């Protein structure tokens, strides 16, 4: 089943009903569709993990290379960049109801990617993107899987394929370092400092330079082992 809202795309083999004031357009395939309402109810066939993907291109790559089939039941989500309110409400509600389901983030190894990750996990101060109580919508259990700036040197990536940080990138990184939640989450602070030290960044697509299916067949499976998640036999 593929479900879409204003921005988000979800690929999942399960039925989900949650107490969220929204509607999603659910599609069996790319051509037929029917509407459902995510209201108070139940969840059937719980996913063993939820993979939140920054970019639509990577989301579609994983689908085309049958990543879902190898790890189902799982839930793949993308908001095509910065997440909208509905996407974050949806994920925050799942996180609240099923806190034991790992939520794993796949983002670019650059300032923008880290900032998008932070928007998912910690929310935003924008009053238009907060809950009815005026509080940020958080996904507290979300963990960063990759692409980590600190691991670029250990992968078979040519330095010529890396991108240089811009002045705007450096300004964003220095601004993020001042945020309290960044100072309290060592992995994020480490990645920000690494970017500032090397002054190099990379997008997820750089993994294609190693092998066209490296992300799907090697990188992600190896990462998921950290959560004791193995492919189906």
mmCIF file of C-alpha atoms in Angstrom:
data_model
loop_
_atom_site.group_PDB
_atom_site.id
_atom_site.type_symbol
_atom_site.label_atom_id
_atom_site.label_comp_id
_atom_site.label_asym_id
_atom_site.label_seq_id
_atom_site.Cartn_x
_atom_site.Cartn_y
_atom_site.Cartn_z
ATOM 1 C CA UNK A 1 0.000 0.000 0.000
ATOM 2 C CA UNK A 2 1.248 3.480 -0.804
ATOM 3 C CA UNK A 3 -0.262 6.370 1.149
ATOM 4 C CA UNK A 4 0.239 10.033 0.310
ATOM 5 C CA UNK A 5 -0.619 13.328 1.955
ATOM 6 C CA UNK A 6 0.331 16.832 0.843
ATOM 7 C CA UNK A 7 4.012 15.886 0.918
ATOM 8 C CA UNK A 8 4.587 12.508 2.458
ATOM 9 C CA UNK A 9 4.784 9.183 0.699
ATOM 10 C CA UNK A 10 4.525 5.983 2.702
ATOM 11 C CA UNK A 11 5.177 2.454 1.472
ATOM 12 C CA UNK A 12 3.884 -0.134 3.897
ATOM 13 C CA UNK A 13 2.316 -3.571 4.073
ATOM 14 C CA UNK A 14 0.024 -3.107 7.047
ATOM 15 C CA UNK A 15 -3.174 -1.474 8.166
ATOM 16 C CA UNK A 16 -2.738 1.573 10.376
ATOM 17 C CA UNK A 17 -5.421 3.506 12.226
ATOM 18 C CA UNK A 18 -4.294 6.317 14.499
ATOM 19 C CA UNK A 19 -5.887 9.197 16.343
ATOM 20 C CA UNK A 20 -4.756 11.972 14.041
ATOM 21 C CA UNK A 21 -6.950 14.714 12.631
ATOM 22 C CA UNK A 22 -6.098 14.117 8.992
ATOM 23 C CA UNK A 23 -6.900 12.039 5.968
ATOM 24 C CA UNK A 24 -4.508 10.204 3.694
ATOM 25 C CA UNK A 25 -4.953 9.121 0.123
ATOM 26 C CA UNK A 26 -4.126 5.425 0.057
ATOM 27 C CA UNK A 27 -3.117 3.672 -3.114
ATOM 28 C CA UNK A 28 -2.858 -0.026 -3.854
ATOM 29 C CA UNK A 29 -0.659 0.862 -6.812
ATOM 30 C CA UNK A 30 0.186 3.931 -8.836
ATOM 31 C CA UNK A 31 -3.101 3.907 -10.682
ATOM 32 C CA UNK A 32 -5.961 3.004 -8.329
ATOM 33 C CA UNK A 33 -6.692 4.621 -4.999
ATOM 34 C CA UNK A 34 -9.183 4.914 -2.157
ATOM 35 C CA UNK A 35 -9.353 7.178 0.891
ATOM 36 C CA UNK A 36 -9.072 6.165 4.537
ATOM 37 C CA UNK A 37 -9.152 8.148 7.755
ATOM 38 C CA UNK A 38 -6.468 7.676 10.372
ATOM 39 C CA UNK A 39 -8.668 7.757 13.464
ATOM 40 C CA UNK A 40 -8.689 5.998 16.812
ATOM 41 C CA UNK A 41 -8.394 2.314 16.075
ATOM 42 C CA UNK A 42 -5.772 -0.341 15.651
ATOM 43 C CA UNK A 43 -2.586 -1.351 13.940
ATOM 44 C CA UNK A 44 -2.265 -4.706 12.239
ATOM 45 C CA UNK A 45 0.976 -6.373 11.176
ATOM 46 C CA UNK A 46 3.271 -3.993 13.029
ATOM 47 C CA UNK A 47 6.418 -3.029 11.108
ATOM 48 C CA UNK A 48 9.702 -4.211 12.591
ATOM 49 C CA UNK A 49 11.116 -0.742 11.905
ATOM 50 C CA UNK A 50 10.285 2.591 10.283
ATOM 51 C CA UNK A 51 12.778 4.103 7.856
ATOM 52 C CA UNK A 52 12.419 7.864 7.394
ATOM 53 C CA UNK A 53 14.101 8.937 4.169
ATOM 54 C CA UNK A 54 15.028 12.537 3.446
ATOM 55 C CA UNK A 55 14.758 12.422 -0.331
ATOM 56 C CA UNK A 56 12.149 11.178 -2.759
ATOM 57 C CA UNK A 57 14.836 9.990 -5.191
ATOM 58 C CA UNK A 58 16.337 7.687 -2.548
ATOM 59 C CA UNK A 59 12.872 6.519 -1.477
ATOM 60 C CA UNK A 60 12.075 5.496 -5.056
ATOM 61 C CA UNK A 61 15.475 3.894 -5.503
ATOM 62 C CA UNK A 62 14.874 1.653 -2.486
ATOM 63 C CA UNK A 63 11.483 0.658 -3.848
ATOM 64 C CA UNK A 64 12.800 -0.071 -7.331
ATOM 65 C CA UNK A 65 15.540 -2.254 -5.852
ATOM 66 C CA UNK A 66 13.037 -4.217 -3.719
ATOM 67 C CA UNK A 67 14.415 -3.088 -0.365
ATOM 68 C CA UNK A 68 10.959 -3.353 1.172
ATOM 69 C CA UNK A 69 10.558 -6.964 0.048
ATOM 70 C CA UNK A 70 13.817 -7.885 1.758
ATOM 71 C CA UNK A 71 12.873 -6.368 5.119
ATOM 72 C CA UNK A 72 9.078 -6.462 5.306
ATOM 73 C CA UNK A 73 7.094 -5.815 7.338
ATOM 74 C CA UNK A 74 8.536 -2.330 7.556
ATOM 75 C CA UNK A 75 7.395 1.197 6.864
ATOM 76 C CA UNK A 76 9.198 3.562 4.491
ATOM 77 C CA UNK A 77 8.389 7.268 4.709
ATOM 78 C CA UNK A 78 9.563 10.372 2.893
ATOM 79 C CA UNK A 79 8.339 13.956 3.002
ATOM 80 C CA UNK A 80 10.600 14.966 0.103
ATOM 81 C CA UNK A 81 12.811 17.215 2.214
ATOM 82 C CA UNK A 82 11.634 19.210 5.211
ATOM 83 C CA UNK A 83 8.608 17.406 6.709
ATOM 84 C CA UNK A 84 5.207 19.052 6.735
ATOM 85 C CA UNK A 85 2.934 19.102 9.775
ATOM 86 C CA UNK A 86 0.855 16.081 8.740
ATOM 87 C CA UNK A 87 3.903 13.885 8.216
ATOM 88 C CA UNK A 88 5.317 14.734 11.634
ATOM 89 C CA UNK A 89 1.938 14.254 13.322
ATOM 90 C CA UNK A 90 1.626 10.836 11.717
ATOM 91 C CA UNK A 91 5.079 9.672 12.800
ATOM 92 C CA UNK A 92 4.855 11.225 16.264
ATOM 93 C CA UNK A 93 1.593 9.400 16.872
ATOM 94 C CA UNK A 94 3.111 6.060 15.888
ATOM 95 C CA UNK A 95 6.099 6.833 18.105
ATOM 96 C CA UNK A 96 3.766 7.544 21.016
ATOM 97 C CA UNK A 97 1.586 4.447 20.560
ATOM 98 C CA UNK A 98 4.400 2.032 19.633
ATOM 99 C CA UNK A 99 7.611 3.393 21.232
ATOM 100 C CA UNK A 100 9.423 0.068 20.808
ATOM 101 C CA UNK A 101 9.358 0.198 17.011
ATOM 102 C CA UNK A 102 12.765 1.527 15.883
ATOM 103 C CA UNK A 103 12.557 4.766 13.921
ATOM 104 C CA UNK A 104 15.629 5.155 11.748
ATOM 105 C CA UNK A 105 16.644 8.166 9.660
ATOM 106 C CA UNK A 106 18.449 8.179 6.300
ATOM 107 C CA UNK A 107 19.691 11.663 5.375
ATOM 108 C CA UNK A 108 22.391 13.422 3.370
ATOM 109 C CA UNK A 109 25.789 13.898 5.006
ATOM 110 C CA UNK A 110 25.533 17.658 4.861
ATOM 111 C CA UNK A 111 24.209 20.581 6.951
ATOM 112 C CA UNK A 112 20.838 20.475 5.223
ATOM 113 C CA UNK A 113 20.432 16.750 5.912
ATOM 114 C CA UNK A 114 21.238 17.154 9.602
ATOM 115 C CA UNK A 115 18.826 20.071 9.860
ATOM 116 C CA UNK A 116 16.012 18.091 8.226
ATOM 117 C CA UNK A 117 16.701 15.225 10.647
ATOM 118 C CA UNK A 118 16.463 17.665 13.565
ATOM 119 C CA UNK A 119 13.143 18.975 12.259
ATOM 120 C CA UNK A 120 11.744 15.430 12.336
ATOM 121 C CA UNK A 121 13.138 14.595 15.766
ATOM 122 C CA UNK A 122 12.866 17.874 17.673
ATOM 123 C CA UNK A 123 10.236 19.829 15.773
ATOM 124 C CA UNK A 124 10.315 23.537 15.043
ATOM 125 C CA UNK A 125 9.558 26.799 16.803
ATOM 126 C CA UNK A 126 7.321 27.860 13.915
ATOM 127 C CA UNK A 127 3.861 28.216 15.563
ATOM 128 C CA UNK A 128 2.196 27.028 12.349
ATOM 129 C CA UNK A 129 4.056 23.705 12.621
ATOM 130 C CA UNK A 130 3.312 22.912 16.274
ATOM 131 C CA UNK A 131 0.556 20.950 17.986
ATOM 132 C CA UNK A 132 -2.684 22.385 19.337
ATOM 133 C CA UNK A 133 -0.966 23.157 22.652
ATOM 134 C CA UNK A 134 1.714 25.223 20.952
ATOM 135 C CA UNK A 135 4.448 22.655 21.583
ATOM 136 C CA UNK A 136 6.896 21.263 18.999
ATOM 137 C CA UNK A 137 5.869 17.928 17.495
ATOM 138 C CA UNK A 138 8.737 15.582 18.330
ATOM 139 C CA UNK A 139 9.745 12.074 17.301
ATOM 140 C CA UNK A 140 11.956 11.440 20.296
ATOM 141 C CA UNK A 141 12.938 7.866 19.382
ATOM 142 C CA UNK A 142 14.242 8.770 15.919
ATOM 143 C CA UNK A 143 17.879 7.734 15.450
ATOM 144 C CA UNK A 144 20.295 8.769 12.710
ATOM 145 C CA UNK A 145 21.395 5.823 10.597
ATOM 146 C CA UNK A 146 23.293 7.708 7.922
ATOM 147 C CA UNK A 147 24.752 8.984 5.795
ATOM 148 C CA UNK A 148 27.220 10.096 8.467
ATOM 149 C CA UNK A 149 29.877 12.673 7.537
ATOM 150 C CA UNK A 150 32.308 10.869 9.851
ATOM 151 C CA UNK A 151 32.093 7.637 7.841
ATOM 152 C CA UNK A 152 32.779 9.127 4.410
ATOM 153 C CA UNK A 153 36.536 8.601 4.734
ATOM 154 C CA UNK A 154 36.061 4.902 5.553
ATOM 155 C CA UNK A 155 33.897 4.219 2.505
ATOM 156 C CA UNK A 156 35.278 3.656 -0.978
ATOM 157 C CA UNK A 157 34.495 7.208 -2.041
ATOM 158 C CA UNK A 158 36.843 9.371 -4.076
ATOM 159 C CA UNK A 159 37.583 12.764 -2.580
ATOM 160 C CA UNK A 160 36.885 14.331 -5.966
ATOM 161 C CA UNK A 161 33.250 13.222 -5.620
ATOM 162 C CA UNK A 162 32.788 15.108 -2.344
ATOM 163 C CA UNK A 163 31.377 18.633 -2.252
ATOM 164 C CA UNK A 164 32.887 21.614 -0.467
ATOM 165 C CA UNK A 165 30.989 23.413 2.263
ATOM 166 C CA UNK A 166 29.733 26.861 1.335
ATOM 167 C CA UNK A 167 29.779 29.907 3.606
ATOM 168 C CA UNK A 168 26.062 29.378 4.085
ATOM 169 C CA UNK A 169 26.702 25.754 5.102
ATOM 170 C CA UNK A 170 29.230 26.831 7.718
ATOM 171 C CA UNK A 171 26.886 29.474 9.062
ATOM 172 C CA UNK A 172 24.090 26.910 9.420
ATOM 173 C CA UNK A 173 26.390 24.440 11.184
ATOM 174 C CA UNK A 174 27.618 27.040 13.660
ATOM 175 C CA UNK A 175 24.029 28.076 14.308
ATOM 176 C CA UNK A 176 22.964 24.474 14.935
ATOM 177 C CA UNK A 177 25.826 23.946 17.399
ATOM 178 C CA UNK A 178 24.212 26.523 19.677
ATOM 179 C CA UNK A 179 20.961 24.576 19.980
ATOM 180 C CA UNK A 180 20.579 22.899 23.354
ATOM 181 C CA UNK A 181 19.389 19.577 21.936
ATOM 182 C CA UNK A 182 22.440 19.421 19.643
ATOM 183 C CA UNK A 183 24.736 19.905 22.633
ATOM 184 C CA UNK A 184 22.922 17.069 24.398
ATOM 185 C CA UNK A 185 23.049 14.593 21.491
ATOM 186 C CA UNK A 186 26.654 13.569 20.985
ATOM 187 C CA UNK A 187 26.238 11.943 17.567
ATOM 188 C CA UNK A 188 24.814 15.122 16.035
ATOM 189 C CA UNK A 189 27.462 17.332 17.606
ATOM 190 C CA UNK A 190 30.154 14.940 16.383
ATOM 191 C CA UNK A 191 28.842 15.033 12.814
ATOM 192 C CA UNK A 192 28.579 18.828 12.805
ATOM 193 C CA UNK A 193 32.133 19.184 14.101
ATOM 194 C CA UNK A 194 33.361 16.710 11.494
ATOM 195 C CA UNK A 195 31.769 18.713 8.691
ATOM 196 C CA UNK A 196 33.352 21.912 9.981
ATOM 197 C CA UNK A 197 36.740 20.220 10.313
ATOM 198 C CA UNK A 198 36.859 18.626 6.853
ATOM 199 C CA UNK A 199 34.798 21.315 5.097
ATOM 200 C CA UNK A 200 33.429 18.552 2.855
ATOM 201 C CA UNK A 201 29.920 17.158 2.471
ATOM 202 C CA UNK A 202 28.080 14.512 0.461
ATOM 203 C CA UNK A 203 24.606 13.516 -0.651
ATOM 204 C CA UNK A 204 23.275 9.979 -0.351
ATOM 205 C CA UNK A 205 23.643 9.521 -4.106
ATOM 206 C CA UNK A 206 27.418 9.410 -3.642
ATOM 207 C CA UNK A 207 27.013 5.782 -2.561
ATOM 208 C CA UNK A 208 26.158 5.002 -6.186
ATOM 209 C CA UNK A 209 29.803 5.706 -7.045
ATOM 210 C CA UNK A 210 30.767 2.636 -5.019
ATOM 211 C CA UNK A 211 28.157 0.444 -6.694
ATOM 212 C CA UNK A 212 24.743 1.170 -8.153
ATOM 213 C CA UNK A 213 23.021 -1.023 -5.534
ATOM 214 C CA UNK A 214 25.447 -0.432 -2.657
ATOM 215 C CA UNK A 215 22.898 1.518 -0.598
ATOM 216 C CA UNK A 216 20.222 -1.159 -0.859
ATOM 217 C CA UNK A 217 22.294 -4.319 -0.733
ATOM 218 C CA UNK A 218 25.162 -3.410 1.588
ATOM 219 C CA UNK A 219 25.016 -0.053 3.342
ATOM 220 C CA UNK A 220 21.506 -0.232 4.790
ATOM 221 C CA UNK A 221 21.555 -3.972 5.643
ATOM 222 C CA UNK A 222 24.807 -3.463 7.565
ATOM 223 C CA UNK A 223 23.367 -0.456 9.379
ATOM 224 C CA UNK A 224 20.162 -2.265 10.311
ATOM 225 C CA UNK A 225 22.173 -4.984 12.039
ATOM 226 C CA UNK A 226 22.830 -2.396 14.760
ATOM 227 C CA UNK A 227 19.122 -2.727 15.609
ATOM 228 C CA UNK A 228 19.223 -6.531 15.204
ATOM 229 C CA UNK A 229 17.195 -6.194 12.018
ATOM 230 C CA UNK A 230 18.039 -8.802 9.395
ATOM 231 C CA UNK A 231 16.710 -9.365 5.862
ATOM 232 C CA UNK A 232 14.067 -11.984 5.233
ATOM 233 C CA UNK A 233 15.302 -15.395 4.165
#
